[in-house]
mmCIF file of C-alpha atoms in Angstrom:
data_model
loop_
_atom_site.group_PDB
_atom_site.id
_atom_site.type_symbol
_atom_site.label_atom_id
_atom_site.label_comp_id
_atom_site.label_asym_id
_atom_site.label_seq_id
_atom_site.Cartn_x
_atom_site.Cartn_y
_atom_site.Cartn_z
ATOM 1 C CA UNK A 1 302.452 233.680 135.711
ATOM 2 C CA UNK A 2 301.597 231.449 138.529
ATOM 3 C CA UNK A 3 300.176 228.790 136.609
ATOM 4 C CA UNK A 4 303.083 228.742 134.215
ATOM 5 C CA UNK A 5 305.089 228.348 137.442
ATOM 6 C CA UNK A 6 302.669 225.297 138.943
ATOM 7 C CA UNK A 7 302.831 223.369 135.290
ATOM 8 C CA UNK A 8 306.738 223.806 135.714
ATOM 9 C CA UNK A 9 307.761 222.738 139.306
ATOM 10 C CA UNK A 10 304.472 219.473 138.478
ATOM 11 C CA UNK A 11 306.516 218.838 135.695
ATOM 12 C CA UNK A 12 309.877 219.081 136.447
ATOM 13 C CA UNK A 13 310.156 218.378 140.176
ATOM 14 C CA UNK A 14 311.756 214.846 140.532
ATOM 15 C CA UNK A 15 313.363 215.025 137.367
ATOM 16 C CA UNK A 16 315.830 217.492 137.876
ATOM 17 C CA UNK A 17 316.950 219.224 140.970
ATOM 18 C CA UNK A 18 314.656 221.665 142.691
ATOM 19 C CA UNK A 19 317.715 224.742 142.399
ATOM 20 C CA UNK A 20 317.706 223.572 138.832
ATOM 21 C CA UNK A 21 313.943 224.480 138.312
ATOM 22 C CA UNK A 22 314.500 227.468 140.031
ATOM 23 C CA UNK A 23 317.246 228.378 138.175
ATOM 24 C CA UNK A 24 315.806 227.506 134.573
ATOM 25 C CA UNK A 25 312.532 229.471 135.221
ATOM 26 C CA UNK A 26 314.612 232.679 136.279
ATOM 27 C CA UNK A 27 316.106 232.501 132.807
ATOM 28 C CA UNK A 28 312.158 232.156 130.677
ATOM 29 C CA UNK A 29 310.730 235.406 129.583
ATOM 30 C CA UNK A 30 307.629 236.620 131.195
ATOM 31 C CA UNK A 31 308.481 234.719 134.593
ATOM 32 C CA UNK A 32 312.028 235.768 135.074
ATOM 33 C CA UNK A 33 313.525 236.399 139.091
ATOM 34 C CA UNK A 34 310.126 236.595 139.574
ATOM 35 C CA UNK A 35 308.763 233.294 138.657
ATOM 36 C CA UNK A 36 311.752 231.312 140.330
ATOM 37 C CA UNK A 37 311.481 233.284 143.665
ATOM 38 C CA UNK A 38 308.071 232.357 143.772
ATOM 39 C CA UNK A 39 308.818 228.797 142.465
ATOM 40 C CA UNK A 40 311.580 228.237 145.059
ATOM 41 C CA UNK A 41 309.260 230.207 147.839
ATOM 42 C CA UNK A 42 307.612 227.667 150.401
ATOM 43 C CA UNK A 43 304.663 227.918 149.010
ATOM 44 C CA UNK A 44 306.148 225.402 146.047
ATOM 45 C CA UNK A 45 309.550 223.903 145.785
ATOM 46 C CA UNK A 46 310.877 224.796 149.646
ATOM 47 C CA UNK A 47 314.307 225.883 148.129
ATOM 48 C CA UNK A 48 316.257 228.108 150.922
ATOM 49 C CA UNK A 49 315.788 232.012 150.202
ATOM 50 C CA UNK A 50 320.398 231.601 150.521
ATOM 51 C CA UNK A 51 320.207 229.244 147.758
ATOM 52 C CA UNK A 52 317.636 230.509 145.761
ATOM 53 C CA UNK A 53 318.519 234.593 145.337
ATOM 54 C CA UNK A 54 321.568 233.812 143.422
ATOM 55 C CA UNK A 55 320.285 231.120 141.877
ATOM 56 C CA UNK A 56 317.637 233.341 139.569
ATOM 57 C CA UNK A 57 320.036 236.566 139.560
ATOM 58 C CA UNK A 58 322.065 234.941 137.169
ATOM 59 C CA UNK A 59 319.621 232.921 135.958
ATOM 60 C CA UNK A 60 317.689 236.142 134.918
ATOM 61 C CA UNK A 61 320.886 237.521 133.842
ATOM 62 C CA UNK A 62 322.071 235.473 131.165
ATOM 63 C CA UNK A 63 320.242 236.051 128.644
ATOM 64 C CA UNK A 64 320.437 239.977 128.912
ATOM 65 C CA UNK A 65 323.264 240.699 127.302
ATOM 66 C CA UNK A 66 322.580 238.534 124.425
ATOM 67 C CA UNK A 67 318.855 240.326 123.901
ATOM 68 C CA UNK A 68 320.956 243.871 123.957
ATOM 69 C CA UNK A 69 323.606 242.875 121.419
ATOM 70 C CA UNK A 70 321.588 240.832 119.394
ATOM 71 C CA UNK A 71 318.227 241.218 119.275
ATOM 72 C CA UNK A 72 317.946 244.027 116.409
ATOM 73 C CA UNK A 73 319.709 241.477 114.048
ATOM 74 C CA UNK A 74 317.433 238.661 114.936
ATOM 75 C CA UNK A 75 314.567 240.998 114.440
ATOM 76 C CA UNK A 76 316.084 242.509 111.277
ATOM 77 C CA UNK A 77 316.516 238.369 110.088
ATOM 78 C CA UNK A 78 312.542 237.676 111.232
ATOM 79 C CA UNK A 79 311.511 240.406 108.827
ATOM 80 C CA UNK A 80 312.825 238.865 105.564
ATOM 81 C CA UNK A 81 310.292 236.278 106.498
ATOM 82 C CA UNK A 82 306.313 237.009 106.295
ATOM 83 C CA UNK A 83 305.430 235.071 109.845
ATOM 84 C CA UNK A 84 308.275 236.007 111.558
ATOM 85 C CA UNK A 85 308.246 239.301 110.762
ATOM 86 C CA UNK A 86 304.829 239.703 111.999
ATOM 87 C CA UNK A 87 306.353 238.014 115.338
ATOM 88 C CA UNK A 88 309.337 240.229 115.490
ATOM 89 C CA UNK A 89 306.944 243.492 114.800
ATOM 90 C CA UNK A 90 304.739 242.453 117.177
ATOM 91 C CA UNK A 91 306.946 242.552 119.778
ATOM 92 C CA UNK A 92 308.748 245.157 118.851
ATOM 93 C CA UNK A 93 305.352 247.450 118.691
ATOM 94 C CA UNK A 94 304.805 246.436 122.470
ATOM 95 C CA UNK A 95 307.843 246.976 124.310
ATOM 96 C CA UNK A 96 308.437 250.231 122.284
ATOM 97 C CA UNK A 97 305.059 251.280 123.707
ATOM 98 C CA UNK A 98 306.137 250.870 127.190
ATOM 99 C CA UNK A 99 309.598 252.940 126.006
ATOM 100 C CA UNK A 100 308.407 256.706 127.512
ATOM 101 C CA UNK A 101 309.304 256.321 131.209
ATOM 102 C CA UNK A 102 313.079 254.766 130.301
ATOM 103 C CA UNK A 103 313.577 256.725 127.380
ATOM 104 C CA UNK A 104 312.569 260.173 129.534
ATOM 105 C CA UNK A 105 314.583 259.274 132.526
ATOM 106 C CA UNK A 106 317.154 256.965 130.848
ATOM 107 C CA UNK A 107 319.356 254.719 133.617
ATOM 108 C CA UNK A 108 316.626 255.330 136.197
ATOM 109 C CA UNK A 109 313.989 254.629 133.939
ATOM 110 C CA UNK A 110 315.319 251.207 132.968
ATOM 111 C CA UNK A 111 315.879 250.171 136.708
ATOM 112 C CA UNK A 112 312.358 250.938 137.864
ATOM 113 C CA UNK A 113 310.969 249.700 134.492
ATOM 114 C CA UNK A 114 312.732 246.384 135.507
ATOM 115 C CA UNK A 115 312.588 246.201 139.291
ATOM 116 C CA UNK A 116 308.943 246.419 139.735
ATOM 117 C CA UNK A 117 307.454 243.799 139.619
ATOM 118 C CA UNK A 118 304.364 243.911 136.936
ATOM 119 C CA UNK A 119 302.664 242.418 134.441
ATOM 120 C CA UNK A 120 304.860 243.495 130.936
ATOM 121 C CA UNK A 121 308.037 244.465 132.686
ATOM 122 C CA UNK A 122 311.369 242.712 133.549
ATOM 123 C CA UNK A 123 315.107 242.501 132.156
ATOM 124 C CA UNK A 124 313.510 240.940 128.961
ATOM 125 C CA UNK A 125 311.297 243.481 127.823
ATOM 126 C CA UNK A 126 314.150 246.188 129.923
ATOM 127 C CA UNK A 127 316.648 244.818 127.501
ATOM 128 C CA UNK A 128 314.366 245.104 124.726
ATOM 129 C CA UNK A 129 313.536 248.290 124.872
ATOM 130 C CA UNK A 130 317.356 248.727 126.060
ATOM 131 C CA UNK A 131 318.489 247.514 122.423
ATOM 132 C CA UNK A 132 315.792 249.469 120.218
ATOM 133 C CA UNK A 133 316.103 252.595 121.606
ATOM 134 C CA UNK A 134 320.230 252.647 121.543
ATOM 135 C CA UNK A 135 320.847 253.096 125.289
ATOM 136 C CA UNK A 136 324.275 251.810 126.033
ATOM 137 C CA UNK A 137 325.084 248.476 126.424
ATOM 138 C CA UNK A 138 327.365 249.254 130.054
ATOM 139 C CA UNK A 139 324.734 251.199 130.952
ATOM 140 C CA UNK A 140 321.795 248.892 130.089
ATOM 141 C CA UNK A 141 323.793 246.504 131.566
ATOM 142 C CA UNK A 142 324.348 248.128 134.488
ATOM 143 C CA UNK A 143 320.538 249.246 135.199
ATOM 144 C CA UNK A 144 319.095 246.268 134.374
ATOM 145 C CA UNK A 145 321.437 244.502 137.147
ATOM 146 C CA UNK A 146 320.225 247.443 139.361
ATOM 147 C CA UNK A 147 316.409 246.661 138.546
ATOM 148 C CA UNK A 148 316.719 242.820 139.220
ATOM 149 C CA UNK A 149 317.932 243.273 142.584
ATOM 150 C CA UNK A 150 315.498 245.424 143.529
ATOM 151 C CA UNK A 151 313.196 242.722 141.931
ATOM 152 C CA UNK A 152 315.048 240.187 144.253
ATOM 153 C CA UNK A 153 314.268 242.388 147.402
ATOM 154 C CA UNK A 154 310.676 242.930 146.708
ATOM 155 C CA UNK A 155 309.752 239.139 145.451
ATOM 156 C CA UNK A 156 311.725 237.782 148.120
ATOM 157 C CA UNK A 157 309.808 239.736 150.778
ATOM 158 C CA UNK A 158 306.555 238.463 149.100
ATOM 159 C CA UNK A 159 307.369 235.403 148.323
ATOM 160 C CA UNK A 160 309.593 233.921 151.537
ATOM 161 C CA UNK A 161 307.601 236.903 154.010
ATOM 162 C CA UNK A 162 304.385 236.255 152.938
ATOM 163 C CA UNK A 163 304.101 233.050 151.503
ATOM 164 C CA UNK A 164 306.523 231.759 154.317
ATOM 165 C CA UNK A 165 304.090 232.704 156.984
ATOM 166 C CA UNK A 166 301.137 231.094 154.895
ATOM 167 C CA UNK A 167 302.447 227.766 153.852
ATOM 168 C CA UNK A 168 305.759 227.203 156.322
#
């Protein structure tokens, strides 16, 4: 994740605002909150924690409710053809095999799924497994909200805490 991060603020800074970048990376899968608190953190961009905690909430946001309302048609579209439907199993296959501690505990399953912070989880892969197991789209919504700003907390204590005291 952190070099996806570097390649994006070396690419993008000076072209586009620096809440922009922060903003825009909150919203790609895999980095999420995540990847923009870190990208904003002092360690990279400098962006004020004020500015940047909204900033990648709704960034990270956005695209959740389209993944829960949507994302079994898209799949269901993929399949008709050969490469994409090997794409939209694929992905399928792994964030239904990360389903057993959300579908066991439901609501509170789906906010810790999303608000710790490792490798393979997030509100993307949340809201996946959200969609393809049927949990309710208030309630997915709801959790998943729940999980990012625990997400926020935790990243922002890393990234402004620790990486504040390192590089500001």
């Amino acid at each position: 994740m952190e070099k996806i991060v570097i390649w994006l603020t070396e690419n993008l800074v000076g072209k586009i605002a620096n809440e922009w970048i922060v903003f825009i990376i909150s919203m790609i899968p895999i980095l999420e909150l995540r990847g923009g608190i870190l990208a904003a953190s002092p360690a990279f961009l400098d962006v004020p924690a004020l500015h940047t905690i909204p900033l990648c909430i709704v960034g990270n946001m956005i695209p959740i409710p389209f993944i829960l309302l949507f994302i079994k048609q898209i799949f269901q579209w993929m399949k008709k053809y050969k490469r994409l439907g090997k794409i939209a199993t694929w992905f399928e296959n792994k964030a239904l095999s990360k389903k057993d501690k959300v579908e066991k505990y439901e609501f509170w399953g789906l906010v810790l799924f999303v608000g710790i912070p490792l490798p393979g989880t997030g509100a993307w892969t949340g809201s996946l497994i959200a969609a393809l197991i049927d949990i309710d789209f208030k309630k997915a919504i709801a959790a998943i909200f729940v999980g990012i700003m625990i997400a926020t907390v935790i990243m922002s204590c890393i990234s402004y805490g620790l990486l504040g005291v390192l590089f500001g």
